Amino acid sequence: MAMDFSKFMDENFDIKEWVNGAFKSHKESPGANKDQYATTMVMKLQMFIQEVNNVIEETSQLAVQNLPRVAREIEAVKQEASLLQDQMRMVKEDIQKVEHDTAQSMQMLLQLDSIKSRMQAASNALQEADNWTTLSADIEEVFQSQDIHAISTKLVGMQQSLQMLVDVPDYAERCQHLEKLKDRLEAMLSPQLVAAFNAQSIDTAEAFVRIFSNINRLPQLYKYYHKCHKNQLLQSWRTIVDSSDDDTVLEWLPEFYDQLVSTWHSQIKWCSEIFTEPHRVVCELLTETLNSMDPSLSSCIAKMLEGRTNTLEILIDLKQISERFAKSIEAAVDSHGEGEMYKPHVQQLAMAVYAPYRPYIMKYSNFEDSVLDNHLNNIPLDHTEVIDCVRLLGESVSRLFSAANESNERCTKFTNGCGYIGLVKSLKSYFTSYGREFRRVLTNLKEKFKVDHSDDWSLFQHSLRIIQTCGELLLHTDELDDNLMSSIISSVGKQQPTTPRSPRPGDSRFRYNPFHMYTELLLETQGDRTALDDLVTRLEEDVPSVLEDVKTEMSALSVAVHRFAFDIAFAQLKSHLQDVSTMEMWTSASAGRAITSDLPTFSLSPLEYITQIGQYLMTLPQHLEPFTTQDNPAIITALKHGKLPYTEERELIEHIADLWLESIARGTMHMYCEEILKIPEITEHATRQLTTDIDYLCNVLDDLGLQPSDLMKNIASLLKAPKDDLSSCGENMPQRLVGAISGMRNL
């Protein structure tokens, strides 16, 4: 069996693996004898080693024999390299010598070449001057021949000659002469141009394009094209207006816009075969047509608005018609031209579409004021009956904010966000007027409540419903504010630069979709654009509201209504307390003395006025609880913005009824203490009676879970103190209070 000796040359040769592999292959063969195979393998390895040794020995002998020859060849190469180095040094020296010897000659050659160039230029100038003279002499004859191609060829030749004669003294006169000749050719061609454009003849139009391009009069050719088709479009507009006497611009405009869109599609296809800039040509055609309409769109709009009350509604309808036309043109431009959307002629077309609306955008705030004022006048707030008046106030909220939200939609539709500064002013005026009416109605209700005391708690329930109305006003104001901020950012934020598909270097000015840049299209002054940009920037950065003044007005209404409701709830308490300081018993020397002079204080009963107050306070929770325990966000919001009298600035407690109870109780203690301090003089018996009354009120407050005020506790302590201990008792009390009680007790 053959053995594989090639593995001995592997870098990672493993002798064990090789031996095992050899015996494994031998084991698989039939009749295998391991000892015999091992002997055979050892013999083959010895023979292979001997063969390798022989090869190494032969190779070594051959290398030793070739060493002298290799050494001789290396020496020869070394000598040749040295010789080449010497030759290169000699060549370098020769080059330096030639440069030194011929420097002056080369300078002379350069001067001669310059002279030759100047002479050639002079020769060309003389030839062109002679050519100008020849062409000028022949031009009249050529014009008489009426050969258009010959005339254009002559003019091109004169034009080329004139380019070489810039420095001649009569250069300006020659330019004028050439321009007059071009004018003659243009006048000669004008009938044919009009006929070619009317007939839409491609071959004829292409010939004229070449002629006008060669004589640098291509813009004039565009003017002929524009004039030809513009007159047709303007005549169509006049026909639409004259044939529809009963219609208005609302019916005329869509029909005319349809013709303009049709003209775009038909002419862009034709112009693409004729002109190098077809989109520019057609855009300028539509722009000139829109700017030359007779009667103008502006005058038609103004005539339609005469005597109309729904001015803003009509303007929105008209502008939406124009916007649909603008979107059609935008889609057409975007589909036909790579990067055409961002060129100046498209921007000029967009400006022409929206130009009639710019003056009305400036007056948008006035239009909105009129609409909102008219709506506000149709919201009834007052009524002869109290219950109906309260109901009307509640119903007014939805109608009030429905109109405000509609104004937001109108602003977006008519101004595309450009009128939001004016809208915010209009809304502030709108809500201020509403707040003024609300206060007037509130004043009328106060007068009615003063007359009607048949059921004070029923009146209080009405006042709580008015508070709920204030809360709804505040909630809707926050919602409207959020909607306005969102609309401002989204509508004006859309007007952001977009990267064109193939922008020209440095042409960053028009890297916007001009049909979406409404601040440029609709606002006339840079100041208005800057003000709108500043508003958006403030909203995006740190300004939390655009209706802060309105929120302040609504908060003030809430404060007034809470005071109004408090006065109703406090009216009975006030009637019981207002005469306390003038009661005769405080100064009567005989009142109660015969019976009670020797009795202890706890044996005295509280007077009727204080028991009535106590009974009223004890009934407060049952009147407050049904209305204030409900999950009523409006009531909570109103209370957050409308502080109850005699309460501290703090977060709302869990139950609003508790806060109302605390407010009325504190008001009661405050007025009671004031009335006590107004008592000019008090007898000893009356002092005991007054402390009994105060203790009774404190017990009532304790039953309600309330604490008496520090002032009332101090007054009670000073009244209870023996005459001799009054000074020591009042050491830590206000001296003014101590002095008042001392004077009252004649101490």
XYZ file of C-alpha atoms in Angstrom:
747
model
C 0.000 0.000 0.000
C 1.319 3.487 -0.956
C 2.214 5.808 1.896
C 1.570 9.574 1.961
C 4.859 11.347 2.776
C 3.585 14.821 1.811
C 2.413 15.513 5.382
C 6.033 15.618 6.550
C 6.263 19.081 4.910
C 3.387 20.554 6.965
C 4.387 23.142 9.565
C 2.120 21.509 12.171
C 3.172 17.897 11.463
C 2.177 15.443 14.240
C 4.125 12.154 14.161
C 1.580 10.337 16.333
C -1.314 11.327 14.144
C 0.598 10.239 11.016
C 1.519 6.807 12.472
C -2.012 6.158 13.743
C -3.400 7.132 10.374
C -1.045 4.777 8.547
C -1.946 1.816 10.778
C -5.644 2.690 10.582
C -5.629 2.511 6.776
C -3.680 -0.808 6.978
C -6.170 -2.221 9.508
C -9.061 -1.669 7.117
C -7.426 -3.849 4.399
C -8.172 -7.648 4.574
C -5.499 -10.053 5.895
C -3.554 -7.263 7.580
C -0.406 -8.173 9.622
C 0.651 -5.367 11.970
C 4.218 -6.559 12.547
C 4.916 -7.115 8.900
C 3.328 -3.764 8.039
C 5.408 -1.991 10.693
C 8.623 -3.545 9.325
C 7.691 -2.535 5.797
C 6.846 1.010 6.885
C 10.181 1.396 8.733
C 12.057 0.196 5.677
C 10.238 2.644 3.440
C 10.945 5.505 5.836
C 14.665 4.615 5.858
C 14.691 4.537 2.074
C 12.882 7.904 1.960
C 15.400 9.400 4.420
C 18.270 8.135 2.297
C 16.714 9.672 -0.780
C 16.253 13.011 0.935
C 19.865 12.995 2.133
C 21.027 12.381 -1.422
C 18.978 15.299 -2.728
C 20.318 17.639 -0.015
C 23.883 16.614 -0.759
C 23.469 17.220 -4.512
C 21.874 20.594 -3.919
C 24.658 21.638 -1.537
C 27.373 20.683 -4.015
C 25.633 22.621 -6.801
C 25.351 25.720 -4.588
C 29.047 25.564 -3.656
C 30.006 25.298 -7.324
C 27.875 28.370 -8.293
C 29.087 30.711 -5.530
C 32.183 32.027 -7.434
C 30.071 32.840 -10.503
C 27.453 34.673 -8.391
C 30.170 36.728 -6.702
C 31.608 37.743 -10.097
C 28.158 38.827 -11.358
C 27.504 40.926 -8.237
C 30.818 42.709 -8.713
C 29.970 43.441 -12.364
C 26.579 44.939 -11.371
C 28.302 47.115 -8.779
C 30.724 48.491 -11.385
C 27.895 49.247 -13.809
C 25.932 51.129 -11.109
C 28.974 53.269 -10.325
C 29.416 54.063 -14.032
C 25.721 55.033 -14.354
C 26.026 57.376 -11.373
C 28.983 59.165 -12.979
C 27.102 59.561 -16.251
C 24.011 61.026 -14.491
C 26.232 63.552 -12.703
C 27.703 64.641 -16.061
C 24.224 65.004 -17.597
C 23.090 67.180 -14.670
C 26.119 69.452 -15.112
C 25.386 69.725 -18.854
C 21.761 70.707 -18.142
C 22.809 73.398 -15.670
C 25.281 74.763 -18.205
C 22.640 74.894 -20.951
C 20.191 76.697 -18.619
C 22.845 79.249 -17.736
C 23.916 79.833 -21.330
C 20.385 80.045 -22.829
C 18.485 82.004 -20.128
C 18.680 85.270 -22.040
C 17.665 83.539 -25.274
C 14.558 82.015 -23.624
C 13.540 85.418 -22.286
C 13.847 86.806 -25.768
C 11.686 83.974 -27.147
C 8.959 84.715 -24.576
C 8.970 88.379 -25.547
C 8.747 87.475 -29.219
C 5.820 85.149 -28.513
C 4.014 87.927 -26.625
C 4.606 90.323 -29.515
C 3.289 87.725 -31.914
C 0.111 87.288 -29.843
C -0.505 91.031 -29.754
C 0.070 91.322 -33.480
C -2.360 88.462 -34.052
C -4.947 90.181 -31.852
C -4.415 93.446 -33.691
C -4.765 91.632 -36.988
C -8.015 90.029 -35.830
C -9.313 93.393 -34.655
C -8.478 94.968 -38.003
C -10.181 92.092 -39.782
C -13.272 92.452 -37.587
C -13.244 96.209 -38.102
C -13.065 95.639 -41.813
C -15.775 92.985 -41.429
C -17.982 95.469 -39.482
C -17.490 98.015 -42.274
C -18.327 95.443 -44.938
C -21.370 94.135 -43.049
C -22.620 97.661 -42.299
C -22.354 98.554 -45.971
C -24.310 95.469 -47.040
C -26.944 95.397 -44.306
C -29.402 97.785 -45.983
C -29.345 95.756 -49.151
C -29.948 92.571 -47.169
C -32.878 94.138 -45.344
C -34.404 95.109 -48.679
C -34.180 91.491 -49.771
C -36.494 90.475 -46.888
C -34.372 87.342 -46.449
C -34.757 86.614 -42.761
C -31.929 84.106 -42.513
C -29.523 86.366 -44.408
C -30.412 89.323 -42.192
C -29.932 87.317 -39.005
C -26.590 85.993 -40.302
C -25.405 89.544 -41.022
C -26.500 90.736 -37.590
C -24.696 87.847 -35.913
C -21.548 88.723 -37.841
C -21.821 92.368 -36.813
C -22.417 91.261 -33.239
C -19.244 89.156 -33.271
C -17.252 91.997 -34.847
C -18.522 94.402 -32.210
C -17.179 92.159 -29.473
C -13.645 92.800 -30.837
C -14.166 96.559 -31.009
C -14.845 97.285 -27.362
C -12.006 99.831 -27.146
C -12.817 101.862 -30.271
C -14.009 105.435 -29.610
C -17.400 104.988 -31.275
C -18.197 101.663 -29.616
C -21.396 102.978 -27.963
C -22.674 104.396 -31.234
C -22.040 101.092 -32.969
C -23.946 99.261 -30.215
C -26.909 101.571 -30.675
C -26.790 101.059 -34.422
C -26.784 97.266 -33.980
C -29.704 97.398 -31.547
C -31.720 99.453 -34.036
C -31.029 96.867 -36.704
C -32.197 94.131 -34.345
C -35.351 96.147 -33.649
C -36.004 96.340 -37.400
C -35.625 92.584 -37.714
C -37.904 92.038 -34.721
C -40.566 94.342 -36.169
C -40.291 92.529 -39.496
C -40.781 89.162 -37.782
C -43.570 90.127 -35.373
C -46.531 89.167 -37.640
C -44.908 85.832 -38.383
C -44.198 85.284 -34.680
C -47.813 85.896 -33.719
C -49.000 83.579 -36.496
C -46.549 80.837 -35.445
C -47.547 81.033 -31.780
C -51.244 81.074 -32.592
C -50.886 78.109 -34.938
C -48.584 76.317 -32.450
C -46.204 75.562 -35.329
C -43.210 73.766 -33.872
C -40.896 74.021 -36.928
C -41.502 77.730 -37.444
C -41.193 78.485 -33.738
C -37.914 76.567 -33.502
C -36.486 78.623 -36.388
C -37.451 81.859 -34.639
C -35.958 80.628 -31.361
C -32.624 80.030 -33.137
C -32.709 83.477 -34.744
C -33.555 85.322 -31.528
C -31.086 83.272 -29.549
C -28.277 84.098 -32.031
C -28.942 87.836 -31.811
C -29.347 87.735 -27.997
C -33.034 88.689 -28.144
C -34.589 85.584 -26.564
C -36.351 87.558 -23.765
C -38.118 89.594 -26.455
C -39.295 86.374 -28.067
C -40.737 85.284 -24.715
C -42.634 88.566 -24.550
C -44.218 87.920 -27.935
C -45.252 84.463 -26.762
C -46.663 85.834 -23.497
C -48.532 88.627 -25.236
C -50.096 86.270 -27.751
C -51.477 83.777 -25.209
C -52.116 86.342 -22.477
C -54.497 88.243 -24.731
C -56.433 85.045 -25.384
C -56.720 84.291 -21.654
C -57.713 87.848 -20.765
C -60.376 87.789 -23.442
C -61.712 84.551 -21.911
C -61.881 86.244 -18.495
C -63.762 89.201 -19.969
C -66.182 86.832 -21.695
C -66.817 84.944 -18.423
C -67.545 88.182 -16.560
C -69.755 89.739 -19.261
C -71.786 86.620 -19.979
C -72.729 85.997 -16.340
C -74.413 89.144 -15.104
C -76.297 87.317 -12.373
C -73.231 85.489 -11.107
C -70.463 86.768 -8.853
C -66.759 86.301 -8.663
C -67.467 83.109 -6.672
C -68.782 81.567 -9.923
C -66.388 83.344 -12.325
C -63.166 82.456 -10.606
C -63.344 78.617 -10.704
C -64.123 78.677 -14.435
C -61.211 80.984 -15.193
C -58.833 78.999 -13.005
C -59.817 75.838 -14.890
C -58.774 77.557 -18.115
C -55.445 78.547 -16.600
C -54.740 74.982 -15.467
C -55.691 73.676 -18.904
C -53.403 76.267 -20.491
C -50.554 75.159 -18.250
C -50.806 71.521 -19.277
C -51.176 72.237 -22.985
C -48.494 74.915 -23.197
C -45.900 73.169 -21.053
C -45.914 70.277 -23.502
C -45.537 72.579 -26.524
C -42.940 74.835 -24.899
C -40.836 71.831 -23.888
C -40.184 71.225 -27.591
C -39.421 74.869 -28.339
C -37.774 76.630 -25.403
C -34.866 75.651 -23.191
C -36.753 76.879 -20.090
C -40.368 75.866 -20.709
C -41.462 76.041 -17.051
C -40.188 79.558 -16.674
C -41.967 80.652 -19.852
C -45.334 79.172 -18.872
C -45.097 80.333 -15.243
C -44.394 83.878 -16.411
C -47.357 83.643 -18.803
C -49.728 82.750 -15.953
C -48.181 85.385 -13.684
C -48.629 88.161 -16.260
C -52.182 87.002 -16.939
C -53.151 87.094 -13.251
C -51.595 90.539 -12.856
C -53.352 91.924 -15.971
C -56.923 90.705 -15.441
C -59.535 93.298 -16.403
C -61.534 93.739 -14.293
C -58.933 92.816 -11.714
C -59.688 90.144 -9.162
C -59.185 92.705 -6.392
C -61.852 95.000 -7.820
C -64.267 92.069 -8.282
C -63.768 91.052 -4.647
C -64.227 94.609 -3.409
C -67.428 94.993 -5.449
C -68.840 91.745 -4.089
C -68.118 92.751 -0.492
C -69.990 96.049 -0.794
C -72.923 96.072 1.582
C -72.299 92.510 2.776
C -72.254 91.597 6.457
C -70.678 88.169 5.959
C -67.422 89.629 4.639
C -65.125 87.095 6.241
C -67.202 84.139 5.067
C -67.055 85.361 1.438
C -63.307 85.978 1.634
C -62.730 82.462 2.985
C -64.755 80.936 0.125
C -62.823 82.937 -2.465
C -59.451 82.128 -0.970
C -60.231 78.424 -0.858
C -60.987 78.585 -4.594
C -57.595 80.232 -5.166
C -55.902 77.665 -2.924
C -57.325 74.805 -4.974
C -55.912 76.441 -8.100
C -52.547 76.934 -6.372
C -52.447 73.257 -5.372
C -53.181 72.213 -8.953
C -50.336 74.356 -10.278
C -48.047 73.159 -7.484
C -48.714 69.522 -8.381
C -48.178 70.264 -12.070
C -44.869 72.046 -11.479
C -43.626 69.346 -9.136
C -44.472 66.531 -11.547
C -42.986 68.132 -14.670
C -39.805 69.764 -13.450
C -36.888 68.469 -11.410
C -36.097 71.252 -8.961
C -38.358 73.748 -10.757
C -40.408 74.308 -7.607
C -37.631 76.320 -5.982
C -36.963 78.814 -8.777
C -37.927 82.506 -8.679
C -40.556 82.367 -11.433
C -42.575 79.820 -9.418
C -42.433 82.079 -6.389
C -43.640 85.008 -8.508
C -46.573 82.919 -9.740
C -47.510 81.974 -6.170
C -47.335 85.644 -5.174
C -49.653 86.563 -8.045
C -52.222 83.951 -6.975
C -52.434 85.242 -3.397
C -51.851 88.962 -4.078
C -55.578 89.943 -4.058
C -55.939 88.674 -0.483
C -53.000 90.475 1.095
C -54.909 93.725 1.878
C -57.697 91.722 3.534
C -55.231 89.701 5.600
C -54.031 93.003 7.057
C -57.638 93.779 8.067
C -58.390 90.268 9.328
C -58.470 91.330 12.984
C -61.163 93.930 12.192
C -63.244 91.340 10.322
C -62.918 88.910 13.230
C -63.864 91.632 15.732
C -67.067 92.246 13.799
C -67.990 88.541 13.648
C -67.259 87.935 17.343
C -69.044 91.087 18.491
C -72.103 90.142 16.481
C -72.060 86.663 17.995
C -71.638 88.055 21.501
C -74.614 90.346 21.003
C -76.708 87.260 20.244
C -75.824 85.546 23.539
C -78.489 86.497 26.147
C -77.187 86.782 29.697
C -79.773 88.793 31.630
C -83.370 88.007 32.600
C -85.959 89.364 34.959
C -86.172 86.054 36.850
C -83.155 84.996 38.916
C -83.353 81.328 38.010
C -83.544 82.141 34.298
C -80.657 84.562 34.582
C -78.467 81.891 36.224
C -79.489 79.406 33.524
C -78.553 81.857 30.747
C -75.139 82.443 32.286
C -74.495 78.701 32.302
C -75.727 78.225 28.738
C -73.597 81.106 27.498
C -70.337 79.199 28.059
C -70.766 76.690 25.247
C -71.953 79.374 22.829
C -69.135 81.692 23.846
C -66.386 79.156 23.185
C -68.067 77.665 20.148
C -67.637 81.050 18.477
C -64.035 81.272 19.694
C -63.179 77.855 18.259
C -64.842 78.808 14.987
C -62.654 81.903 14.858
C -59.600 79.661 15.224
C -60.781 77.628 12.228
C -61.462 80.800 10.233
C -57.988 82.076 10.979
C -56.441 78.871 9.679
C -58.591 78.809 6.554
C -58.238 82.476 5.631
C -54.755 83.422 6.841
C -53.014 80.010 6.981
C -51.777 80.975 10.431
C -50.544 84.436 9.413
C -53.373 86.197 11.254
C -52.948 84.646 14.685
C -51.529 87.814 16.228
C -54.681 89.650 15.146
C -56.887 86.761 16.259
C -55.387 86.751 19.753
C -56.138 90.493 20.027
C -59.696 89.926 18.823
C -60.255 87.100 21.304
C -58.939 89.226 24.153
C -61.401 91.979 23.223
C -64.168 89.399 22.817
C -63.669 87.845 26.241
C -63.168 91.244 27.874
C -66.546 92.344 26.529
C -68.099 89.118 27.781
C -66.527 89.628 31.212
C -67.938 93.152 31.312
C -71.425 91.845 30.566
C -70.989 89.046 33.113
C -70.119 91.595 35.805
C -73.111 93.734 34.837
C -75.413 90.748 35.178
C -73.770 89.874 38.500
C -74.444 93.405 39.759
C -78.087 93.100 38.728
C -78.327 89.780 40.559
C -76.940 91.363 43.701
C -79.702 93.956 43.590
C -82.337 91.271 43.051
C -80.948 89.206 45.922
C -81.137 92.204 48.237
C -84.845 92.493 47.492
C -85.651 88.773 47.614
C -84.811 87.217 51.025
C -87.563 84.651 50.955
C -85.163 81.736 50.690
C -81.521 82.604 51.277
C -80.375 79.023 50.762
C -82.046 78.887 47.361
C -80.189 82.063 46.423
C -76.975 80.497 47.668
C -77.580 77.457 45.452
C -77.957 79.838 42.494
C -74.688 81.488 43.386
C -72.957 78.089 43.502
C -74.220 77.404 39.989
C -72.717 80.698 38.864
C -69.437 79.563 40.440
C -69.685 76.388 38.393
C -70.177 78.570 35.312
C -66.950 80.402 36.185
C -65.162 77.077 36.491
C -66.432 76.043 33.072
C -65.207 79.352 31.675
C -61.751 78.690 33.092
C -61.640 75.088 31.828
C -62.749 76.108 28.337
C -60.240 78.971 28.336
C -57.399 76.542 29.068
C -58.628 74.225 26.330
C -58.927 77.092 23.838
C -55.468 78.322 24.796
C -53.971 74.879 24.130
C -55.782 74.650 20.799
C -54.551 78.077 19.763
C -50.934 77.329 20.652
C -51.098 74.001 18.837
C -52.652 75.627 15.766
C -50.078 78.428 15.710
C -47.123 76.066 15.938
C -48.525 73.560 13.444
C -49.715 76.050 10.814
C -46.733 78.391 10.915
C -44.356 75.490 11.595
C -45.313 73.954 8.243
C -43.649 76.868 6.529
C -40.176 75.375 6.950
C -37.482 75.113 4.287
C -37.394 71.939 2.254
C -34.322 70.699 0.437
C -34.818 70.645 -3.333
C -33.888 67.589 -5.278
C -31.299 69.445 -7.355
C -30.530 72.775 -5.685
C -28.198 75.156 -7.386
C -25.088 76.044 -5.355
C -25.716 79.171 -3.303
C -29.381 79.315 -4.295
C -30.563 78.916 -0.707
C -33.110 81.713 -0.965
C -35.549 79.552 -2.878
C -35.032 76.264 -1.068
C -38.627 76.479 0.067
C -41.870 75.392 -1.491
C -43.130 78.850 -2.447
C -46.773 77.738 -2.378
C -46.420 76.937 1.355
C -44.547 80.062 2.446
C -47.701 81.869 3.535
C -45.859 84.472 5.587
C -44.238 85.651 2.352
C -47.405 85.255 0.287
C -49.915 86.887 2.633
C -48.063 89.349 4.896
C -47.065 92.647 3.336
C -44.395 93.876 5.739
C -41.296 92.283 7.179
C -42.310 93.593 10.579
C -45.461 91.440 10.516
C -43.431 88.375 9.513
C -40.903 89.003 12.267
C -43.655 89.450 14.879
C -45.239 86.132 13.869
C -41.893 84.328 13.926
C -41.181 85.773 17.378
C -44.566 84.528 18.631
C -43.860 80.995 17.397
C -40.366 81.082 18.900
C -41.716 82.162 22.298
C -44.348 79.425 22.250
C -41.769 76.785 21.380
C -39.363 77.959 24.073
C -40.930 79.309 27.238
C -44.244 81.170 26.855
C -46.966 78.953 28.382
C -49.990 80.816 27.031
C -51.330 83.206 24.387
C -54.479 84.018 26.370
C -52.882 84.992 29.668
C -54.939 88.206 29.836
C -58.141 86.248 29.220
C -57.237 83.779 31.964
C -56.618 86.696 34.312
C -60.040 88.120 33.439
C -61.738 84.775 34.063
C -59.894 84.367 37.366
C -61.050 87.819 38.409
C -64.617 86.818 37.546
C -64.232 83.733 39.722
C -63.003 85.860 42.616
C -65.974 88.225 42.228
C -68.491 85.372 42.043
C -67.021 83.662 45.106
C -67.317 86.934 47.006
C -70.867 87.251 45.737
C -71.759 83.724 46.923
C -70.031 84.319 50.255
C -72.003 87.512 50.813
C -75.238 85.580 50.221
C -74.293 82.815 52.642
C -73.046 85.353 55.185
C -76.038 87.690 54.927
C -78.014 86.171 57.828
C -74.937 85.996 60.035
C -74.185 89.608 59.226
C -77.717 90.649 60.148
C -77.322 88.953 63.549
C -73.879 90.428 64.212
C -74.121 93.968 62.913
C -75.977 95.291 65.994
C -74.004 93.426 68.667
C -71.888 96.447 69.640
C -74.945 98.629 70.224
C -76.985 96.207 72.351
C -78.316 97.934 75.493
C -77.551 95.069 77.843
C -73.795 95.739 77.692
C -74.251 99.024 79.507
C -77.460 98.384 81.502
C -76.777 98.454 85.241
C -79.910 96.507 86.141
C -80.221 93.989 83.332
C -80.222 90.530 84.895
C -78.461 91.663 88.065
C -81.235 90.819 90.536
C -81.456 87.264 89.401
C -78.017 86.312 88.172
C -75.531 88.559 89.936
C -74.415 85.850 92.297
C -74.686 82.902 89.915
C -71.570 81.314 88.386
C -70.848 81.890 84.699
C -71.841 78.384 83.559
C -75.341 79.045 84.848
C -75.833 81.825 82.291
C -77.505 81.044 78.965
C -76.242 82.428 75.627
C -78.300 85.230 74.195
C -80.650 84.767 71.246
C -78.402 86.459 68.675
C -75.534 84.023 69.277
C -77.788 80.966 69.376
C -79.227 81.988 66.015
C -75.702 82.279 64.676
C -74.836 78.877 66.098
C -77.919 77.250 64.622
C -77.144 78.783 61.218
C -73.560 77.507 61.289
C -74.742 74.033 62.274
C -77.049 73.902 59.234
C -74.327 74.963 56.794
C -72.916 71.463 56.095
C -76.247 70.022 55.055
C -76.775 72.872 52.589
C -73.239 72.694 51.189
C -72.786 68.945 51.034
C -75.179 67.990 48.186
C -73.665 70.480 45.762
C -69.995 70.287 46.674
C -69.452 66.586 47.289
C -70.086 65.730 43.653
C -67.113 65.169 41.373
C -67.332 68.590 39.803
C -64.118 69.755 38.066
C -65.673 73.124 37.278
C -66.310 73.937 40.954
C -62.774 72.836 41.880
C -61.215 74.878 39.066
C -63.245 77.948 39.979
C -62.145 77.669 43.606
C -58.481 77.348 42.578
C -58.713 80.691 40.804
C -61.284 82.377 43.069
C -60.132 82.724 46.660
C -62.808 82.549 49.334
C -62.748 85.401 51.871
C -60.952 84.759 55.158
C -59.081 81.719 53.804
C -55.355 81.415 53.383
C -53.474 80.722 50.136
C -53.002 76.972 50.165
C -53.853 73.830 48.283
C -57.493 72.792 48.212
C -58.598 70.566 51.035
C -60.292 67.272 50.239
C -63.871 68.521 50.585
C -64.898 71.875 49.185
C -67.735 72.038 51.712
C -65.142 72.124 54.507
C -63.438 75.079 52.875
C -66.718 76.954 52.561
C -67.561 76.150 56.166
C -64.156 77.394 57.293
C -64.546 80.608 55.269
C -67.977 81.421 56.699
C -66.898 80.516 60.227
C -63.778 82.672 60.011
C -65.873 85.509 58.619
C -68.259 85.118 61.508
C -65.440 85.203 64.075
C -63.828 88.182 62.356
C -67.026 90.274 62.372
C -67.974 89.131 65.866
C -64.603 90.232 67.222
C -64.858 93.563 65.447
C -68.320 94.138 66.930
C -67.098 93.192 70.414
C -64.229 95.665 70.180
C -66.702 98.383 69.180
C -68.568 98.042 72.501
C -67.782 101.313 74.298
C -68.434 100.097 77.836
C -69.525 96.860 79.467
C -70.757 96.022 82.959
C -69.439 93.149 85.013
C -72.580 91.134 84.468
C -72.531 91.876 80.736
C -68.906 90.753 80.658
C -69.935 87.391 82.094
C -72.759 87.188 79.544
C -70.421 88.031 76.672
C -67.952 85.344 77.685
C -70.863 82.912 77.820
C -71.816 83.888 74.272
C -68.216 83.493 73.096
C -67.922 80.086 74.769
C -71.129 79.008 73.084
C -69.759 80.005 69.662
C -66.482 78.191 70.392
C -68.441 75.044 71.277
C -70.362 75.279 68.022
C -67.113 75.663 66.099
C -65.669 72.686 67.923
C -68.682 70.591 66.951
C -68.015 71.594 63.324
C -64.365 70.576 63.628
C -63.090 74.157 63.569
C -60.851 76.110 65.909
C -61.629 79.600 67.192
C -59.371 82.361 65.939
C -56.511 83.638 68.080
C -58.189 87.019 68.343
C -61.414 85.550 69.704
C -59.532 83.392 72.190
C -57.568 86.403 73.361
C -60.742 88.457 73.772
C -62.361 85.643 75.768
C -59.278 85.361 77.992
C -59.177 89.106 78.650
C -62.889 89.218 79.420
C -62.651 86.280 81.838
C -59.548 87.572 83.607
C -60.059 89.165 87.069
C -59.482 92.879 87.096
C -56.262 92.563 89.049
C -54.833 89.896 86.690
C -55.718 91.586 83.420
C -52.248 93.031 82.831
C -50.463 89.740 83.484
C -52.983 87.876 81.350
C -52.356 90.164 78.388
C -48.568 90.149 78.508
C -48.230 88.063 75.331
C -51.181 89.653 73.549
C -51.276 92.723 71.311
C -51.261 95.803 73.563
C -53.846 97.485 71.412
C -56.269 94.630 72.158
C -55.444 94.695 75.870
C -56.018 98.444 75.955
C -59.366 98.121 74.176
C -60.671 95.467 76.578
C -59.384 97.419 79.593
C -61.209 100.524 78.429
C -64.343 98.515 77.779
C -64.257 97.107 81.321
C -63.420 100.525 82.838
C -60.104 99.250 84.215
